[in-house]
Amino acid sequence: MSAPITPPLTARANLRWAVVRPTLERLAPKDILELGCGQGAVGARLAQLASYTGVEPDEASWNVASSRVTPNGGTVLHGDHHKVPEGAEFDLVCAFEVLEHIADDRGNLADWVQFIRAGGKLMVSVPADQHRFGPSDELVGHYRRYSVEQLTSLLESVGCTDIAVRRYGWPVGYALEAVSNRVSAKKLAEPAAPVSDVIEERGATSGRFLQPKKVAGQALKLGMAPFTLIQELAPKRGIGLIAVATGPKG
């Protein structure tokens, strides 16, 4: 059997994965559905932990995700959640940095939670705090950012219970976001390569934004390692939110 594929993560994704991984180990799901899996950097990791199905609507990202996830024993479907077989249920349904790209976040979330089997869990991550909305949000097609209260209310509105929301990314996330905003502002202003005016089109390709290559990914992992530990000193501060909840089937 070939060695598992573990693709590089972005700096922010390293911070997020440091919170997600121990949570997954605690929940120990047998099967996982990831919605909007992008290029499969997280999906390849999830496929090493449980039976994995991902869905990704962007064709270019789906091709990359398939090449990374399939060797690890998982499956990636090309499309949105409507491609998931009718009646399929999972111990864990997750979506990382997806809800903010969707105009009707509640409507889609209401569909997603139907895939959670009785007693199963939902895990989502989103960018925090609307007052921090900046060029990087605009570039990748975000409709909004969320407060803890807004995300909690959204999950309650689709029938989720036992909701726990924490922040991640303190303190280095603020610096990363500032750099991303500067890079994004320049890209938005480039007349030679205009960015689409359609938010949905920006969001469709967001999974490709600032994805590191292998060598850069290793450097990022090493560089971010201390900060993945430091952020645990302040779980109520940071630039992103991670929520875990029990699905509406109880």
CSV table of C-alpha atoms in Angstrom, one decimal:
chain,number,residue,atom,x,y,z
A,1,MET,CA,0.0,0.0,0.0
A,2,SER,CA,1.4,3.4,-0.9
A,3,ALA,CA,2.2,6.0,1.7
A,4,PRO,CA,-0.7,8.3,2.6
A,5,ILE,CA,-0.8,11.7,0.9
A,6,THR,CA,-0.7,14.7,3.3
A,7,PRO,CA,-0.8,17.9,1.2
A,8,PRO,CA,0.5,21.2,2.6
A,9,LEU,CA,-1.8,23.6,4.4
A,10,THR,CA,-2.0,27.4,4.3
A,11,ALA,CA,-0.8,29.3,7.3
A,12,ARG,CA,-4.3,29.9,8.5
A,13,ALA,CA,-5.3,26.3,7.8
A,14,ASN,CA,-2.4,25.1,10.0
A,15,LEU,CA,-3.9,27.1,12.9
A,16,ARG,CA,-7.4,25.7,12.2
A,17,TRP,CA,-6.2,22.1,11.8
A,18,ALA,CA,-4.5,22.3,15.2
A,19,VAL,CA,-7.9,22.7,16.7
A,20,VAL,CA,-9.9,20.4,14.4
A,21,ARG,CA,-7.6,17.4,14.7
A,22,PRO,CA,-7.9,16.8,18.5
A,23,THR,CA,-11.6,17.5,18.2
A,24,LEU,CA,-11.9,14.8,15.6
A,25,GLU,CA,-9.9,12.4,17.7
A,26,ARG,CA,-12.3,13.0,20.6
A,27,LEU,CA,-15.4,12.6,18.4
A,28,ALA,CA,-14.0,9.5,16.6
A,29,PRO,CA,-16.4,9.5,13.7
A,30,LYS,CA,-16.6,6.4,11.5
A,31,ASP,CA,-17.6,8.3,8.4
A,32,ILE,CA,-17.2,12.0,7.4
A,33,LEU,CA,-18.8,14.2,4.8
A,34,GLU,CA,-17.0,17.4,3.9
A,35,LEU,CA,-18.8,20.0,1.9
A,36,GLY,CA,-16.8,22.3,-0.3
A,37,CYS,CA,-13.5,20.5,0.2
A,38,GLY,CA,-11.5,22.8,-2.1
A,39,GLN,CA,-8.2,21.2,-3.2
A,40,GLY,CA,-8.5,18.5,-0.6
A,41,ALA,CA,-5.7,19.4,1.7
A,42,VAL,CA,-7.9,18.8,4.7
A,43,GLY,CA,-9.9,16.1,3.0
A,44,ALA,CA,-6.7,14.0,2.5
A,45,ARG,CA,-6.2,14.2,6.3
A,46,LEU,CA,-9.8,13.4,7.1
A,47,ALA,CA,-9.6,10.3,4.8
A,48,GLN,CA,-6.7,9.0,6.9
A,49,LEU,CA,-9.0,9.2,10.0
A,50,ALA,CA,-12.3,7.8,8.8
A,51,SER,CA,-14.3,6.8,5.7
A,52,TYR,CA,-14.4,10.0,3.8
A,53,THR,CA,-16.7,11.7,1.2
A,54,GLY,CA,-16.0,15.2,0.0
A,55,VAL,CA,-17.9,17.4,-2.5
A,56,GLU,CA,-16.4,20.3,-4.5
A,57,PRO,CA,-18.2,22.3,-7.2
A,58,ASP,CA,-15.1,24.0,-8.8
A,59,GLU,CA,-13.8,21.6,-11.4
A,60,ALA,CA,-10.1,22.6,-11.2
A,61,SER,CA,-10.2,22.2,-7.4
A,62,TRP,CA,-12.1,18.9,-7.6
A,63,ASN,CA,-9.5,17.4,-9.9
A,64,VAL,CA,-6.7,18.3,-7.4
A,65,ALA,CA,-8.8,17.1,-4.4
A,66,SER,CA,-9.5,13.8,-6.2
A,67,SER,CA,-5.8,13.2,-6.8
A,68,ARG,CA,-5.0,13.8,-3.1
A,69,VAL,CA,-8.0,12.1,-1.5
A,70,THR,CA,-8.5,9.0,-3.6
A,71,PRO,CA,-5.1,7.4,-2.7
A,72,ASN,CA,-6.0,7.8,0.9
A,73,GLY,CA,-9.2,5.8,0.4
A,74,GLY,CA,-11.7,8.6,0.2
A,75,THR,CA,-14.0,9.8,-2.5
A,76,VAL,CA,-14.6,13.3,-3.9
A,77,LEU,CA,-17.8,14.1,-5.8
A,78,HIS,CA,-17.9,16.9,-8.3
A,79,GLY,CA,-20.7,19.3,-7.4
A,80,ASP,CA,-22.5,20.6,-4.3
A,81,HIS,CA,-24.4,18.8,-1.6
A,82,HIS,CA,-27.0,17.7,-4.1
A,83,LYS,CA,-24.5,15.1,-5.4
A,84,VAL,CA,-24.5,13.3,-2.1
A,85,PRO,CA,-26.6,10.1,-2.6
A,86,GLU,CA,-30.2,10.5,-1.3
A,87,GLY,CA,-30.5,9.0,2.2
A,88,ALA,CA,-26.8,9.0,2.9
A,89,GLU,CA,-25.9,9.7,6.6
A,90,PHE,CA,-22.7,10.4,8.3
A,91,ASP,CA,-21.3,10.5,11.9
A,92,LEU,CA,-19.7,13.9,11.0
A,93,VAL,CA,-20.7,16.5,8.5
A,94,CYS,CA,-18.2,19.4,8.2
A,95,ALA,CA,-17.5,22.5,6.1
A,96,PHE,CA,-14.4,24.6,6.6
A,97,GLU,CA,-14.6,28.2,5.3
A,98,VAL,CA,-17.6,27.6,3.2
A,99,LEU,CA,-20.7,29.2,4.7
A,100,GLU,CA,-19.4,32.7,4.3
A,101,HIS,CA,-19.4,32.1,0.5
A,102,ILE,CA,-23.1,31.2,0.3
A,103,ALA,CA,-25.8,33.9,-0.1
A,104,ASP,CA,-28.4,31.7,1.6
A,105,ASP,CA,-26.3,30.2,4.3
A,106,ARG,CA,-29.3,29.1,6.4
A,107,GLY,CA,-31.0,27.3,3.5
A,108,ASN,CA,-27.9,25.4,2.6
A,109,LEU,CA,-27.1,24.6,6.2
A,110,ALA,CA,-30.6,23.2,6.6
A,111,ASP,CA,-29.9,20.8,3.7
A,112,TRP,CA,-26.5,19.9,5.1
A,113,VAL,CA,-27.7,18.8,8.6
A,114,GLN,CA,-30.0,16.2,7.0
A,115,PHE,CA,-26.9,14.2,6.2
A,116,ILE,CA,-26.1,13.9,10.0
A,117,ARG,CA,-27.2,10.6,11.4
A,118,ALA,CA,-28.9,10.4,14.8
A,119,GLY,CA,-26.4,11.4,17.4
A,120,GLY,CA,-23.9,12.7,14.8
A,121,LYS,CA,-22.1,16.0,14.8
A,122,LEU,CA,-21.7,19.1,12.6
A,123,MET,CA,-18.4,21.0,12.5
A,124,VAL,CA,-18.0,24.3,10.7
A,125,SER,CA,-15.4,27.0,10.5
A,126,VAL,CA,-16.0,30.6,9.4
A,127,PRO,CA,-14.1,33.9,9.5
A,128,ALA,CA,-14.9,36.0,12.6
A,129,ASP,CA,-16.3,39.5,13.1
A,130,GLN,CA,-18.0,41.5,10.4
A,131,HIS,CA,-16.0,44.6,11.3
A,132,ARG,CA,-12.9,42.8,10.1
A,133,PHE,CA,-14.4,42.3,6.6
A,134,GLY,CA,-11.6,43.5,4.2
A,135,PRO,CA,-10.0,43.1,0.7
A,136,SER,CA,-9.2,39.4,1.3
A,137,ASP,CA,-12.9,38.7,2.0
A,138,GLU,CA,-13.9,40.6,-1.1
A,139,LEU,CA,-11.4,38.9,-3.3
A,140,VAL,CA,-12.4,35.4,-2.5
A,141,GLY,CA,-16.2,36.0,-2.6
A,142,HIS,CA,-17.3,36.2,1.1
A,143,TYR,CA,-20.8,37.5,1.7
A,144,ARG,CA,-20.1,38.0,5.4
A,145,ARG,CA,-18.2,37.2,8.6
A,146,TYR,CA,-19.8,35.9,11.8
A,147,SER,CA,-19.9,36.7,15.4
A,148,VAL,CA,-20.1,33.9,18.0
A,149,GLU,CA,-23.7,34.9,18.6
A,150,GLN,CA,-24.6,34.9,14.9
A,151,LEU,CA,-23.1,31.5,14.3
A,152,THR,CA,-24.8,30.0,17.3
A,153,SER,CA,-28.1,31.4,16.3
A,154,LEU,CA,-27.7,30.1,12.8
A,155,LEU,CA,-27.0,26.6,14.0
A,156,GLU,CA,-29.9,26.7,16.4
A,157,SER,CA,-32.2,27.8,13.5
A,158,VAL,CA,-31.6,24.5,11.7
A,159,GLY,CA,-32.2,22.4,14.8
A,160,CYS,CA,-28.7,21.9,16.1
A,161,THR,CA,-28.1,21.5,19.8
A,162,ASP,CA,-25.2,21.2,22.2
A,163,ILE,CA,-23.4,24.0,20.3
A,164,ALA,CA,-19.9,24.9,21.2
A,165,VAL,CA,-18.1,27.8,19.4
A,166,ARG,CA,-14.5,28.8,19.9
A,167,ARG,CA,-12.1,31.2,18.3
A,168,TYR,CA,-8.7,30.3,16.8
A,169,GLY,CA,-5.7,32.2,15.4
A,170,TRP,CA,-4.6,34.5,18.3
A,171,PRO,CA,-2.3,36.3,18.0
A,172,VAL,CA,-0.5,35.6,14.7
A,173,GLY,CA,-3.8,35.3,12.7
A,174,TYR,CA,-4.2,39.1,12.9
A,175,ALA,CA,-0.8,39.6,11.2
A,176,LEU,CA,-1.6,36.9,8.6
A,177,GLU,CA,-4.9,38.6,7.8
A,178,ALA,CA,-3.2,42.0,7.5
A,179,VAL,CA,-0.8,40.6,4.9
A,180,SER,CA,-3.6,38.9,3.1
A,181,ASN,CA,-5.6,42.1,2.9
A,182,ARG,CA,-2.6,44.0,1.4
A,183,VAL,CA,-2.0,41.3,-1.2
A,184,SER,CA,-5.7,41.1,-2.0
A,185,ALA,CA,-6.1,44.9,-2.3
A,186,LYS,CA,-3.3,44.9,-4.9
A,187,LYS,CA,-4.9,42.1,-6.8
A,188,LEU,CA,-8.3,43.7,-6.8
A,189,ALA,CA,-6.7,46.9,-8.2
A,190,GLU,CA,-4.9,45.2,-11.1
A,191,PRO,CA,-6.4,46.4,-14.4
A,192,ALA,CA,-4.5,43.8,-16.4
A,193,ALA,CA,-6.2,40.9,-14.5
A,194,PRO,CA,-9.6,42.2,-13.5
A,195,VAL,CA,-11.5,40.2,-10.8
A,196,SER,CA,-15.0,39.1,-11.5
A,197,ASP,CA,-17.8,41.4,-10.2
A,198,VAL,CA,-19.9,38.3,-9.5
A,199,ILE,CA,-19.4,37.2,-5.9
A,200,GLU,CA,-20.3,33.6,-6.7
A,201,GLU,CA,-17.6,33.4,-9.4
A,202,ARG,CA,-15.0,34.6,-6.9
A,203,GLY,CA,-16.2,32.1,-4.3
A,204,ALA,CA,-16.1,29.2,-6.8
A,205,THR,CA,-12.3,29.6,-7.2
A,206,SER,CA,-11.5,30.6,-3.6
A,207,GLY,CA,-10.2,27.1,-2.8
A,208,ARG,CA,-7.2,27.8,-5.1
A,209,PHE,CA,-6.2,31.1,-3.4
A,210,LEU,CA,-2.7,31.2,-1.9
A,211,GLN,CA,-2.3,27.4,-1.8
A,212,PRO,CA,1.3,26.6,-0.9
A,213,LYS,CA,3.5,24.2,-2.9
A,214,LYS,CA,5.2,21.3,-1.1
A,215,VAL,CA,8.4,23.0,0.0
A,216,ALA,CA,6.7,26.2,1.1
A,217,GLY,CA,4.1,24.1,2.9
A,218,GLN,CA,6.7,22.4,5.0
A,219,ALA,CA,8.2,25.7,5.9
A,220,LEU,CA,4.8,27.0,6.8
A,221,LYS,CA,4.1,24.0,9.0
A,222,LEU,CA,7.4,24.5,10.9
A,223,GLY,CA,6.9,28.2,11.2
A,224,MET,CA,3.3,28.0,12.4
A,225,ALA,CA,4.0,25.2,14.9
A,226,PRO,CA,4.7,27.4,17.9
A,227,PHE,CA,1.6,29.5,17.1
A,228,THR,CA,-0.7,26.4,17.0
A,229,LEU,CA,0.2,26.0,20.7
A,230,ILE,CA,0.2,29.7,21.7
A,231,GLN,CA,-3.4,30.1,20.4
A,232,GLU,CA,-4.6,27.7,23.0
A,233,LEU,CA,-3.9,30.4,25.6
A,234,ALA,CA,-6.7,32.5,24.2
A,235,PRO,CA,-9.6,30.4,22.8
A,236,LYS,CA,-11.9,33.4,23.1
A,237,ARG,CA,-9.7,35.5,20.8
A,238,GLY,CA,-8.8,35.2,17.1
A,239,ILE,CA,-9.8,35.8,13.5
A,240,GLY,CA,-11.8,32.6,12.9
A,241,LEU,CA,-14.6,30.5,14.6
A,242,ILE,CA,-14.9,26.8,14.8
A,243,ALA,CA,-18.3,25.4,15.9
A,244,VAL,CA,-19.2,21.8,16.9
A,245,ALA,CA,-22.9,20.8,17.4
A,246,THR,CA,-25.1,17.8,17.6
A,247,GLY,CA,-27.3,17.4,14.5
A,248,PRO,CA,-31.1,17.9,14.6
A,249,LYS,CA,-31.9,14.2,14.7
A,250,GLY,CA,-30.5,14.1,18.2
